[in-house]
């Protein structure tokens, strides 16, 4: 059980699909208040892509960091590119998902920093209000137990890659596998 209250740095160390051998350096911090979840990703990679600018667009094709989290039956996926474009959805599995309403996505605050160079350093801070978790209306973060996983991908980068926080055992790249989420607690 991983406990999230004060920011602690975690690293994406798992590369579930060895045929995608590129491994950018990715860490994240997660914490919470009574009203929101705060998530900050730090990434060092050889190049970035950030072309998707519309909420719920194909941000996984860009340099993308992600949090998938379940407080009960289904799970939320939040996928964010370096310029703060967010895809947010909810459902029980990969094929049965509903995008969160645009007004709920607009309530999510992002702050991004990109330092061009070789390699590129970028970070993004995401503040997700509790009210964004619309399928868990009575959610109280303090003491909440959840299952989650955190990811980095870049499907259309020169070297596509798929990294995870908790290990995944699947034959092809797929982050939508809640059976491989790790146990977490907001304390």
PDB file of C-alpha atoms in Angstrom, residues 60-183:
ATOM      1  CA  UNK A  60      -1.256   9.653 -26.103  1.00  0.00           C
ATOM      2  CA  UNK A  61       0.327  10.203 -29.523  1.00  0.00           C
ATOM      3  CA  UNK A  62       2.272  13.159 -28.062  1.00  0.00           C
ATOM      4  CA  UNK A  63       4.734  13.042 -25.200  1.00  0.00           C
ATOM      5  CA  UNK A  64       2.185  12.014 -22.614  1.00  0.00           C
ATOM      6  CA  UNK A  65       1.979  11.366 -18.878  1.00  0.00           C
ATOM      7  CA  UNK A  66      -1.015   9.630 -17.388  1.00  0.00           C
ATOM      8  CA  UNK A  67      -2.779   8.711 -14.158  1.00  0.00           C
ATOM      9  CA  UNK A  68      -5.400   5.956 -14.114  1.00  0.00           C
ATOM     10  CA  UNK A  69      -7.251   5.727 -10.804  1.00  0.00           C
ATOM     11  CA  UNK A  70     -10.199   3.802  -9.403  1.00  0.00           C
ATOM     12  CA  UNK A  71     -12.092   4.556  -6.205  1.00  0.00           C
ATOM     13  CA  UNK A  72     -14.551   1.723  -6.788  1.00  0.00           C
ATOM     14  CA  UNK A  73     -16.001  -0.055  -9.797  1.00  0.00           C
ATOM     15  CA  UNK A  74     -14.755   1.852 -12.839  1.00  0.00           C
ATOM     16  CA  UNK A  75     -11.633   3.957 -13.270  1.00  0.00           C
ATOM     17  CA  UNK A  76     -10.693   7.405 -14.496  1.00  0.00           C
ATOM     18  CA  UNK A  77      -7.891   7.997 -16.960  1.00  0.00           C
ATOM     19  CA  UNK A  78      -6.218  11.397 -17.100  1.00  0.00           C
ATOM     20  CA  UNK A  79      -3.770  11.762 -20.000  1.00  0.00           C
ATOM     21  CA  UNK A  80      -1.805  15.009 -20.372  1.00  0.00           C
ATOM     22  CA  UNK A  81       0.697  16.267 -22.944  1.00  0.00           C
ATOM     23  CA  UNK A  82       3.497  18.832 -22.284  1.00  0.00           C
ATOM     24  CA  UNK A  83       1.307  21.840 -23.130  1.00  0.00           C
ATOM     25  CA  UNK A  84      -1.447  20.793 -20.717  1.00  0.00           C
ATOM     26  CA  UNK A  85      -3.973  19.278 -23.126  1.00  0.00           C
ATOM     27  CA  UNK A  86      -6.025  16.730 -21.173  1.00  0.00           C
ATOM     28  CA  UNK A  87      -7.947  13.640 -22.147  1.00  0.00           C
ATOM     29  CA  UNK A  88     -10.153  12.508 -19.254  1.00  0.00           C
ATOM     30  CA  UNK A  89     -12.549   9.574 -19.313  1.00  0.00           C
ATOM     31  CA  UNK A  90     -14.241   7.021 -17.080  1.00  0.00           C
ATOM     32  CA  UNK A  91     -15.395   3.441 -17.514  1.00  0.00           C
ATOM     33  CA  UNK A  92     -14.839  -0.218 -16.605  1.00  0.00           C
ATOM     34  CA  UNK A  93     -12.333  -1.071 -19.365  1.00  0.00           C
ATOM     35  CA  UNK A  94     -10.584   0.163 -22.513  1.00  0.00           C
ATOM     36  CA  UNK A  95     -13.573  -0.271 -24.817  1.00  0.00           C
ATOM     37  CA  UNK A  96     -16.318   1.180 -22.608  1.00  0.00           C
ATOM     38  CA  UNK A  97     -15.262   4.715 -21.714  1.00  0.00           C
ATOM     39  CA  UNK A  98     -17.077   8.035 -21.484  1.00  0.00           C
ATOM     40  CA  UNK A  99     -15.219  11.319 -21.816  1.00  0.00           C
ATOM     41  CA  UNK A 100     -15.643  13.619 -18.837  1.00  0.00           C
ATOM     42  CA  UNK A 101     -17.651  16.759 -19.665  1.00  0.00           C
ATOM     43  CA  UNK A 102     -15.631  19.711 -21.039  1.00  0.00           C
ATOM     44  CA  UNK A 103     -16.507  21.908 -18.035  1.00  0.00           C
ATOM     45  CA  UNK A 104     -15.025  19.315 -15.656  1.00  0.00           C
ATOM     46  CA  UNK A 105     -11.847  19.118 -17.743  1.00  0.00           C
ATOM     47  CA  UNK A 106     -11.670  22.940 -17.780  1.00  0.00           C
ATOM     48  CA  UNK A 107     -11.664  22.871 -13.946  1.00  0.00           C
ATOM     49  CA  UNK A 108      -8.372  20.907 -13.966  1.00  0.00           C
ATOM     50  CA  UNK A 109      -5.450  23.308 -13.618  1.00  0.00           C
ATOM     51  CA  UNK A 110      -2.123  22.645 -15.330  1.00  0.00           C
ATOM     52  CA  UNK A 111       1.231  24.406 -15.181  1.00  0.00           C
ATOM     53  CA  UNK A 112       3.835  23.230 -17.663  1.00  0.00           C
ATOM     54  CA  UNK A 113       7.507  24.050 -18.075  1.00  0.00           C
ATOM     55  CA  UNK A 114       9.554  22.979 -21.073  1.00  0.00           C
ATOM     56  CA  UNK A 115      13.340  23.449 -21.302  1.00  0.00           C
ATOM     57  CA  UNK A 116      14.369  22.796 -24.882  1.00  0.00           C
ATOM     58  CA  UNK A 117      17.740  21.161 -25.259  1.00  0.00           C
ATOM     59  CA  UNK A 118      19.248  17.768 -25.744  1.00  0.00           C
ATOM     60  CA  UNK A 119      17.736  16.076 -23.861  1.00  0.00           C
ATOM     61  CA  UNK A 120      14.499  17.979 -23.312  1.00  0.00           C
ATOM     62  CA  UNK A 121      13.435  18.531 -19.695  1.00  0.00           C
ATOM     63  CA  UNK A 122       9.758  19.152 -19.089  1.00  0.00           C
ATOM     64  CA  UNK A 123       7.390  19.083 -16.160  1.00  0.00           C
ATOM     65  CA  UNK A 124       3.698  19.452 -15.681  1.00  0.00           C
ATOM     66  CA  UNK A 125       1.707  20.041 -12.531  1.00  0.00           C
ATOM     67  CA  UNK A 126      -1.924  18.958 -12.570  1.00  0.00           C
ATOM     68  CA  UNK A 127      -4.472  19.934  -9.914  1.00  0.00           C
ATOM     69  CA  UNK A 128      -7.635  17.845 -10.180  1.00  0.00           C
ATOM     70  CA  UNK A 129     -10.583  19.079  -8.083  1.00  0.00           C
ATOM     71  CA  UNK A 130     -12.505  16.395  -6.190  1.00  0.00           C
ATOM     72  CA  UNK A 131     -15.593  17.503  -8.144  1.00  0.00           C
ATOM     73  CA  UNK A 132     -13.923  16.125 -11.311  1.00  0.00           C
ATOM     74  CA  UNK A 133     -14.507  12.583 -10.020  1.00  0.00           C
ATOM     75  CA  UNK A 134     -18.162  12.771 -11.070  1.00  0.00           C
ATOM     76  CA  UNK A 135     -18.830   9.046 -10.695  1.00  0.00           C
ATOM     77  CA  UNK A 136     -17.712   9.151  -7.042  1.00  0.00           C
ATOM     78  CA  UNK A 137     -19.905  11.986  -5.781  1.00  0.00           C
ATOM     79  CA  UNK A 138     -19.337  11.418  -2.053  1.00  0.00           C
ATOM     80  CA  UNK A 139     -15.550  11.059  -2.412  1.00  0.00           C
ATOM     81  CA  UNK A 140     -13.556  12.302   0.564  1.00  0.00           C
ATOM     82  CA  UNK A 141      -9.852  12.171  -0.269  1.00  0.00           C
ATOM     83  CA  UNK A 142      -8.472  12.011   3.262  1.00  0.00           C
ATOM     84  CA  UNK A 143      -8.393   8.302   4.078  1.00  0.00           C
ATOM     85  CA  UNK A 144      -9.611   7.233   0.615  1.00  0.00           C
ATOM     86  CA  UNK A 145      -8.323   3.932  -0.705  1.00  0.00           C
ATOM     87  CA  UNK A 146      -7.853   3.550  -4.420  1.00  0.00           C
ATOM     88  CA  UNK A 147      -6.138   1.506  -7.083  1.00  0.00           C
ATOM     89  CA  UNK A 148      -3.961   3.391  -9.553  1.00  0.00           C
ATOM     90  CA  UNK A 149      -1.190   3.305 -12.078  1.00  0.00           C
ATOM     91  CA  UNK A 150       0.901   6.056 -13.628  1.00  0.00           C
ATOM     92  CA  UNK A 151       2.321   6.046 -17.127  1.00  0.00           C
ATOM     93  CA  UNK A 152       4.460   7.737 -19.766  1.00  0.00           C
ATOM     94  CA  UNK A 153       4.010   7.092 -23.454  1.00  0.00           C
ATOM     95  CA  UNK A 154       4.553   8.679 -26.824  1.00  0.00           C
ATOM     96  CA  UNK A 155       2.978   6.635 -29.593  1.00  0.00           C
ATOM     97  CA  UNK A 156       4.042   8.974 -32.429  1.00  0.00           C
ATOM     98  CA  UNK A 157       7.482   9.934 -31.148  1.00  0.00           C
ATOM     99  CA  UNK A 158      10.583   8.855 -33.106  1.00  0.00           C
ATOM    100  CA  UNK A 159      11.079   6.150 -30.466  1.00  0.00           C
ATOM    101  CA  UNK A 160       7.658   5.111 -29.102  1.00  0.00           C
ATOM    102  CA  UNK A 161       7.738   4.015 -25.479  1.00  0.00           C
ATOM    103  CA  UNK A 162       5.444   2.758 -22.733  1.00  0.00           C
ATOM    104  CA  UNK A 163       6.473   3.067 -19.075  1.00  0.00           C
ATOM    105  CA  UNK A 164       4.492   2.266 -15.942  1.00  0.00           C
ATOM    106  CA  UNK A 165       4.731   2.719 -12.186  1.00  0.00           C
ATOM    107  CA  UNK A 166       3.163  -0.647 -11.280  1.00  0.00           C
ATOM    108  CA  UNK A 167       4.167  -3.673 -13.380  1.00  0.00           C
ATOM    109  CA  UNK A 168       1.916  -4.865 -16.205  1.00  0.00           C
ATOM    110  CA  UNK A 169       1.868  -8.365 -17.682  1.00  0.00           C
ATOM    111  CA  UNK A 170       0.161  -8.171 -21.093  1.00  0.00           C
ATOM    112  CA  UNK A 171       1.296  -9.213 -24.574  1.00  0.00           C
ATOM    113  CA  UNK A 172       0.861  -5.802 -26.261  1.00  0.00           C
ATOM    114  CA  UNK A 173       0.903  -2.184 -25.040  1.00  0.00           C
ATOM    115  CA  UNK A 174      -2.270  -1.507 -23.066  1.00  0.00           C
ATOM    116  CA  UNK A 175      -2.536   0.695 -19.983  1.00  0.00           C
ATOM    117  CA  UNK A 176      -6.265  -0.013 -19.587  1.00  0.00           C
ATOM    118  CA  UNK A 177      -5.745  -3.045 -17.362  1.00  0.00           C
ATOM    119  CA  UNK A 178      -7.065  -2.235 -13.870  1.00  0.00           C
ATOM    120  CA  UNK A 179      -6.036  -5.682 -12.632  1.00  0.00           C
ATOM    121  CA  UNK A 180      -2.449  -4.320 -12.692  1.00  0.00           C
ATOM    122  CA  UNK A 181      -3.161  -1.114 -10.766  1.00  0.00           C
ATOM    123  CA  UNK A 182      -1.371  -0.740  -7.435  1.00  0.00           C
ATOM    124  CA  UNK A 183      -3.057  -0.162  -4.070  1.00  0.00           C
TER     125      UNK A 183
END
